[in-house]
């Protein structure tokens, strides 16, 4: 099975918004968000004391992703990470269970990892799956954790 098929499996029936298999080195093996690498760009960051003031800062998703996985969810810039130019805030990072639960505006994401790859998927509470149910954290977490376990059991 190609790596793209794993992403297709994760997002089957419209249950999840975005998905990717990402090597622990930060290289994308497959994704449905149209990029071959986690990008670098200027991100707009609101000031903590005055949210109306926005500063542009250089952000490298690949470097921050790898750093966060090896530093209990701390990307070096904030408590969370950006994937596909979307900011996610850490809800829970469990290094022992190899899982990371994230929140974004009107949705969230889950990341779980094996010895060589991380499985990422996000959901949006504004999108309905094919069965009519709203995309949700429970389905996202279940699919991501099962896929990471499968990869680990398969030697990845």
PDB file of C-alpha atoms in Angstrom:
ATOM      1  CA  UNK A   1       0.000   0.000   0.000  1.00  0.00           C
ATOM      2  CA  UNK A   2       1.327   3.466  -0.860  1.00  0.00           C
ATOM      3  CA  UNK A   3       1.598   6.118   1.837  1.00  0.00           C
ATOM      4  CA  UNK A   4      -1.166   8.073   0.071  1.00  0.00           C
ATOM      5  CA  UNK A   5      -3.510   5.146   0.733  1.00  0.00           C
ATOM      6  CA  UNK A   6      -2.912   5.544   4.482  1.00  0.00           C
ATOM      7  CA  UNK A   7      -3.977   9.189   4.270  1.00  0.00           C
ATOM      8  CA  UNK A   8      -7.032   8.216   2.217  1.00  0.00           C
ATOM      9  CA  UNK A   9      -7.894   5.630   4.886  1.00  0.00           C
ATOM     10  CA  UNK A  10      -7.631   8.263   7.639  1.00  0.00           C
ATOM     11  CA  UNK A  11      -9.936  10.700   5.850  1.00  0.00           C
ATOM     12  CA  UNK A  12     -12.381   8.100   4.489  1.00  0.00           C
ATOM     13  CA  UNK A  13     -16.052   9.088   4.422  1.00  0.00           C
ATOM     14  CA  UNK A  14     -15.167  12.717   5.149  1.00  0.00           C
ATOM     15  CA  UNK A  15     -14.570  11.888   8.810  1.00  0.00           C
ATOM     16  CA  UNK A  16     -11.445  14.084   9.011  1.00  0.00           C
ATOM     17  CA  UNK A  17     -10.405  17.374   7.451  1.00  0.00           C
ATOM     18  CA  UNK A  18      -6.667  16.875   6.843  1.00  0.00           C
ATOM     19  CA  UNK A  19      -4.246  14.004   7.368  1.00  0.00           C
ATOM     20  CA  UNK A  20      -0.567  13.273   6.869  1.00  0.00           C
ATOM     21  CA  UNK A  21       2.086  10.705   7.546  1.00  0.00           C
ATOM     22  CA  UNK A  22       5.210  12.609   8.549  1.00  0.00           C
ATOM     23  CA  UNK A  23       8.617  11.091   9.224  1.00  0.00           C
ATOM     24  CA  UNK A  24      10.056  11.893  12.639  1.00  0.00           C
ATOM     25  CA  UNK A  25      12.621  13.959  10.722  1.00  0.00           C
ATOM     26  CA  UNK A  26       9.758  16.245   9.616  1.00  0.00           C
ATOM     27  CA  UNK A  27       9.598  15.042   6.004  1.00  0.00           C
ATOM     28  CA  UNK A  28       6.075  14.443   4.685  1.00  0.00           C
ATOM     29  CA  UNK A  29       5.591  10.903   3.401  1.00  0.00           C
ATOM     30  CA  UNK A  30       2.012  11.608   2.293  1.00  0.00           C
ATOM     31  CA  UNK A  31      -0.676  14.217   2.948  1.00  0.00           C
ATOM     32  CA  UNK A  32      -3.930  15.530   1.588  1.00  0.00           C
ATOM     33  CA  UNK A  33      -3.072  19.188   2.109  1.00  0.00           C
ATOM     34  CA  UNK A  34      -1.249  19.717  -1.148  1.00  0.00           C
ATOM     35  CA  UNK A  35       2.300  20.304   0.059  1.00  0.00           C
ATOM     36  CA  UNK A  36       5.291  18.014  -0.216  1.00  0.00           C
ATOM     37  CA  UNK A  37       7.140  19.593   2.721  1.00  0.00           C
ATOM     38  CA  UNK A  38       6.155  21.376   5.898  1.00  0.00           C
ATOM     39  CA  UNK A  39       6.765  24.996   4.834  1.00  0.00           C
ATOM     40  CA  UNK A  40       8.554  28.037   6.188  1.00  0.00           C
ATOM     41  CA  UNK A  41       6.745  31.391   6.096  1.00  0.00           C
ATOM     42  CA  UNK A  42       5.958  34.609   7.927  1.00  0.00           C
ATOM     43  CA  UNK A  43       3.259  33.901  10.527  1.00  0.00           C
ATOM     44  CA  UNK A  44       1.103  36.600  12.064  1.00  0.00           C
ATOM     45  CA  UNK A  45       1.290  36.380  15.854  1.00  0.00           C
ATOM     46  CA  UNK A  46      -0.975  38.523  18.054  1.00  0.00           C
ATOM     47  CA  UNK A  47       0.609  40.297  21.005  1.00  0.00           C
ATOM     48  CA  UNK A  48      -0.266  38.569  24.300  1.00  0.00           C
ATOM     49  CA  UNK A  49      -1.153  41.835  26.047  1.00  0.00           C
ATOM     50  CA  UNK A  50      -2.805  43.546  23.088  1.00  0.00           C
ATOM     51  CA  UNK A  51      -4.369  41.083  20.599  1.00  0.00           C
ATOM     52  CA  UNK A  52      -5.038  43.940  18.162  1.00  0.00           C
ATOM     53  CA  UNK A  53      -1.277  44.246  17.614  1.00  0.00           C
ATOM     54  CA  UNK A  54       0.027  41.596  15.236  1.00  0.00           C
ATOM     55  CA  UNK A  55       3.696  40.870  14.567  1.00  0.00           C
ATOM     56  CA  UNK A  56       5.039  38.847  11.654  1.00  0.00           C
ATOM     57  CA  UNK A  57       7.580  36.227  12.668  1.00  0.00           C
ATOM     58  CA  UNK A  58       9.500  33.656  10.645  1.00  0.00           C
ATOM     59  CA  UNK A  59       8.117  30.168  11.228  1.00  0.00           C
ATOM     60  CA  UNK A  60       9.514  26.865   9.974  1.00  0.00           C
ATOM     61  CA  UNK A  61       6.843  24.167  10.382  1.00  0.00           C
ATOM     62  CA  UNK A  62       9.256  21.281   9.811  1.00  0.00           C
ATOM     63  CA  UNK A  63      11.774  22.437  12.433  1.00  0.00           C
ATOM     64  CA  UNK A  64       9.045  23.321  14.940  1.00  0.00           C
ATOM     65  CA  UNK A  65       7.253  19.982  14.411  1.00  0.00           C
ATOM     66  CA  UNK A  66      10.400  17.923  15.017  1.00  0.00           C
ATOM     67  CA  UNK A  67      11.365  20.071  18.012  1.00  0.00           C
ATOM     68  CA  UNK A  68       7.889  19.745  19.529  1.00  0.00           C
ATOM     69  CA  UNK A  69       7.838  15.952  19.194  1.00  0.00           C
ATOM     70  CA  UNK A  70      11.127  15.721  21.066  1.00  0.00           C
ATOM     71  CA  UNK A  71      10.308  18.429  23.648  1.00  0.00           C
ATOM     72  CA  UNK A  72       6.911  17.416  25.074  1.00  0.00           C
ATOM     73  CA  UNK A  73       4.876  19.475  22.622  1.00  0.00           C
ATOM     74  CA  UNK A  74       6.898  22.669  22.945  1.00  0.00           C
ATOM     75  CA  UNK A  75       7.692  23.886  19.437  1.00  0.00           C
ATOM     76  CA  UNK A  76      10.134  26.495  20.734  1.00  0.00           C
ATOM     77  CA  UNK A  77       7.756  29.372  19.984  1.00  0.00           C
ATOM     78  CA  UNK A  78       4.614  28.535  21.940  1.00  0.00           C
ATOM     79  CA  UNK A  79       2.607  25.722  23.499  1.00  0.00           C
ATOM     80  CA  UNK A  80       1.509  24.135  20.271  1.00  0.00           C
ATOM     81  CA  UNK A  81       2.517  23.849  16.662  1.00  0.00           C
ATOM     82  CA  UNK A  82       1.529  24.968  13.174  1.00  0.00           C
ATOM     83  CA  UNK A  83       0.738  22.399  10.504  1.00  0.00           C
ATOM     84  CA  UNK A  84      -0.391  23.461   7.029  1.00  0.00           C
ATOM     85  CA  UNK A  85      -0.279  27.101   8.231  1.00  0.00           C
ATOM     86  CA  UNK A  86      -2.886  26.339  10.899  1.00  0.00           C
ATOM     87  CA  UNK A  87      -2.098  27.075  14.569  1.00  0.00           C
ATOM     88  CA  UNK A  88      -2.871  24.248  17.000  1.00  0.00           C
ATOM     89  CA  UNK A  89      -2.686  24.607  20.783  1.00  0.00           C
ATOM     90  CA  UNK A  90      -1.621  21.722  22.984  1.00  0.00           C
ATOM     91  CA  UNK A  91      -4.365  20.149  25.068  1.00  0.00           C
ATOM     92  CA  UNK A  92      -2.352  17.116  26.191  1.00  0.00           C
ATOM     93  CA  UNK A  93       1.040  15.705  25.253  1.00  0.00           C
ATOM     94  CA  UNK A  94       1.780  12.170  26.441  1.00  0.00           C
ATOM     95  CA  UNK A  95       5.281  11.015  25.516  1.00  0.00           C
ATOM     96  CA  UNK A  96       4.732   7.577  27.100  1.00  0.00           C
ATOM     97  CA  UNK A  97       1.589   6.936  25.028  1.00  0.00           C
ATOM     98  CA  UNK A  98       3.181   8.680  22.019  1.00  0.00           C
ATOM     99  CA  UNK A  99       0.131  10.886  21.538  1.00  0.00           C
ATOM    100  CA  UNK A 100      -0.523  14.603  21.288  1.00  0.00           C
ATOM    101  CA  UNK A 101      -3.976  16.198  21.378  1.00  0.00           C
ATOM    102  CA  UNK A 102      -4.412  19.667  19.901  1.00  0.00           C
ATOM    103  CA  UNK A 103      -7.111  22.339  19.644  1.00  0.00           C
ATOM    104  CA  UNK A 104      -7.753  24.965  16.982  1.00  0.00           C
ATOM    105  CA  UNK A 105     -10.587  27.377  16.346  1.00  0.00           C
ATOM    106  CA  UNK A 106     -13.713  25.226  15.782  1.00  0.00           C
ATOM    107  CA  UNK A 107     -11.810  21.962  15.706  1.00  0.00           C
ATOM    108  CA  UNK A 108      -8.616  20.203  16.646  1.00  0.00           C
ATOM    109  CA  UNK A 109      -6.109  17.531  15.762  1.00  0.00           C
ATOM    110  CA  UNK A 110      -4.339  14.462  17.024  1.00  0.00           C
ATOM    111  CA  UNK A 111      -0.785  13.317  16.428  1.00  0.00           C
ATOM    112  CA  UNK A 112       0.441   9.856  17.381  1.00  0.00           C
ATOM    113  CA  UNK A 113       3.779   8.364  16.458  1.00  0.00           C
ATOM    114  CA  UNK A 114       5.642   5.127  16.017  1.00  0.00           C
ATOM    115  CA  UNK A 115       9.399   4.585  15.875  1.00  0.00           C
ATOM    116  CA  UNK A 116       9.802   6.310  12.495  1.00  0.00           C
ATOM    117  CA  UNK A 117       6.647   8.254  11.618  1.00  0.00           C
ATOM    118  CA  UNK A 118       3.996  10.550  13.040  1.00  0.00           C
ATOM    119  CA  UNK A 119       0.356  10.311  12.024  1.00  0.00           C
ATOM    120  CA  UNK A 120      -1.403  13.678  11.927  1.00  0.00           C
ATOM    121  CA  UNK A 121      -5.089  14.344  11.354  1.00  0.00           C
ATOM    122  CA  UNK A 122      -7.346  17.308  11.998  1.00  0.00           C
ATOM    123  CA  UNK A 123     -11.091  17.811  12.250  1.00  0.00           C
ATOM    124  CA  UNK A 124     -13.348  20.808  11.839  1.00  0.00           C
ATOM    125  CA  UNK A 125     -16.607  21.179  13.712  1.00  0.00           C
ATOM    126  CA  UNK A 126     -17.912  23.115  10.697  1.00  0.00           C
ATOM    127  CA  UNK A 127     -17.664  20.085   8.359  1.00  0.00           C
ATOM    128  CA  UNK A 128     -20.019  17.122   8.293  1.00  0.00           C
ATOM    129  CA  UNK A 129     -18.827  13.629   7.412  1.00  0.00           C
ATOM    130  CA  UNK A 130     -20.687  11.639   4.759  1.00  0.00           C
ATOM    131  CA  UNK A 131     -22.926  10.138   7.469  1.00  0.00           C
ATOM    132  CA  UNK A 132     -24.118  13.641   8.399  1.00  0.00           C
ATOM    133  CA  UNK A 133     -22.316  13.735  11.741  1.00  0.00           C
ATOM    134  CA  UNK A 134     -19.998  16.636  12.491  1.00  0.00           C
ATOM    135  CA  UNK A 135     -16.287  15.840  12.366  1.00  0.00           C
ATOM    136  CA  UNK A 136     -15.146  15.342  15.967  1.00  0.00           C
ATOM    137  CA  UNK A 137     -12.213  14.701  18.306  1.00  0.00           C
ATOM    138  CA  UNK A 138     -13.241  11.174  19.247  1.00  0.00           C
ATOM    139  CA  UNK A 139     -13.185   9.907  15.660  1.00  0.00           C
ATOM    140  CA  UNK A 140      -9.982  11.820  14.898  1.00  0.00           C
ATOM    141  CA  UNK A 141      -8.166  10.441  17.943  1.00  0.00           C
ATOM    142  CA  UNK A 142      -9.357   6.883  17.285  1.00  0.00           C
ATOM    143  CA  UNK A 143      -8.245   6.853  13.651  1.00  0.00           C
ATOM    144  CA  UNK A 144      -4.870   8.473  14.333  1.00  0.00           C
ATOM    145  CA  UNK A 145      -3.969   6.253  17.283  1.00  0.00           C
ATOM    146  CA  UNK A 146      -5.049   3.084  15.459  1.00  0.00           C
ATOM    147  CA  UNK A 147      -2.990   4.065  12.396  1.00  0.00           C
ATOM    148  CA  UNK A 148       0.110   4.835  14.493  1.00  0.00           C
ATOM    149  CA  UNK A 149      -0.271   1.510  16.288  1.00  0.00           C
ATOM    150  CA  UNK A 150      -0.604  -0.292  12.949  1.00  0.00           C
ATOM    151  CA  UNK A 151       2.551   1.400  11.642  1.00  0.00           C
ATOM    152  CA  UNK A 152       4.452   0.535  14.839  1.00  0.00           C
ATOM    153  CA  UNK A 153       3.291  -3.095  14.663  1.00  0.00           C
ATOM    154  CA  UNK A 154       4.407  -3.174  11.012  1.00  0.00           C
ATOM    155  CA  UNK A 155       7.939  -2.110  11.893  1.00  0.00           C
ATOM    156  CA  UNK A 156       7.588   1.590  11.264  1.00  0.00           C
TER     157      UNK A 156
END
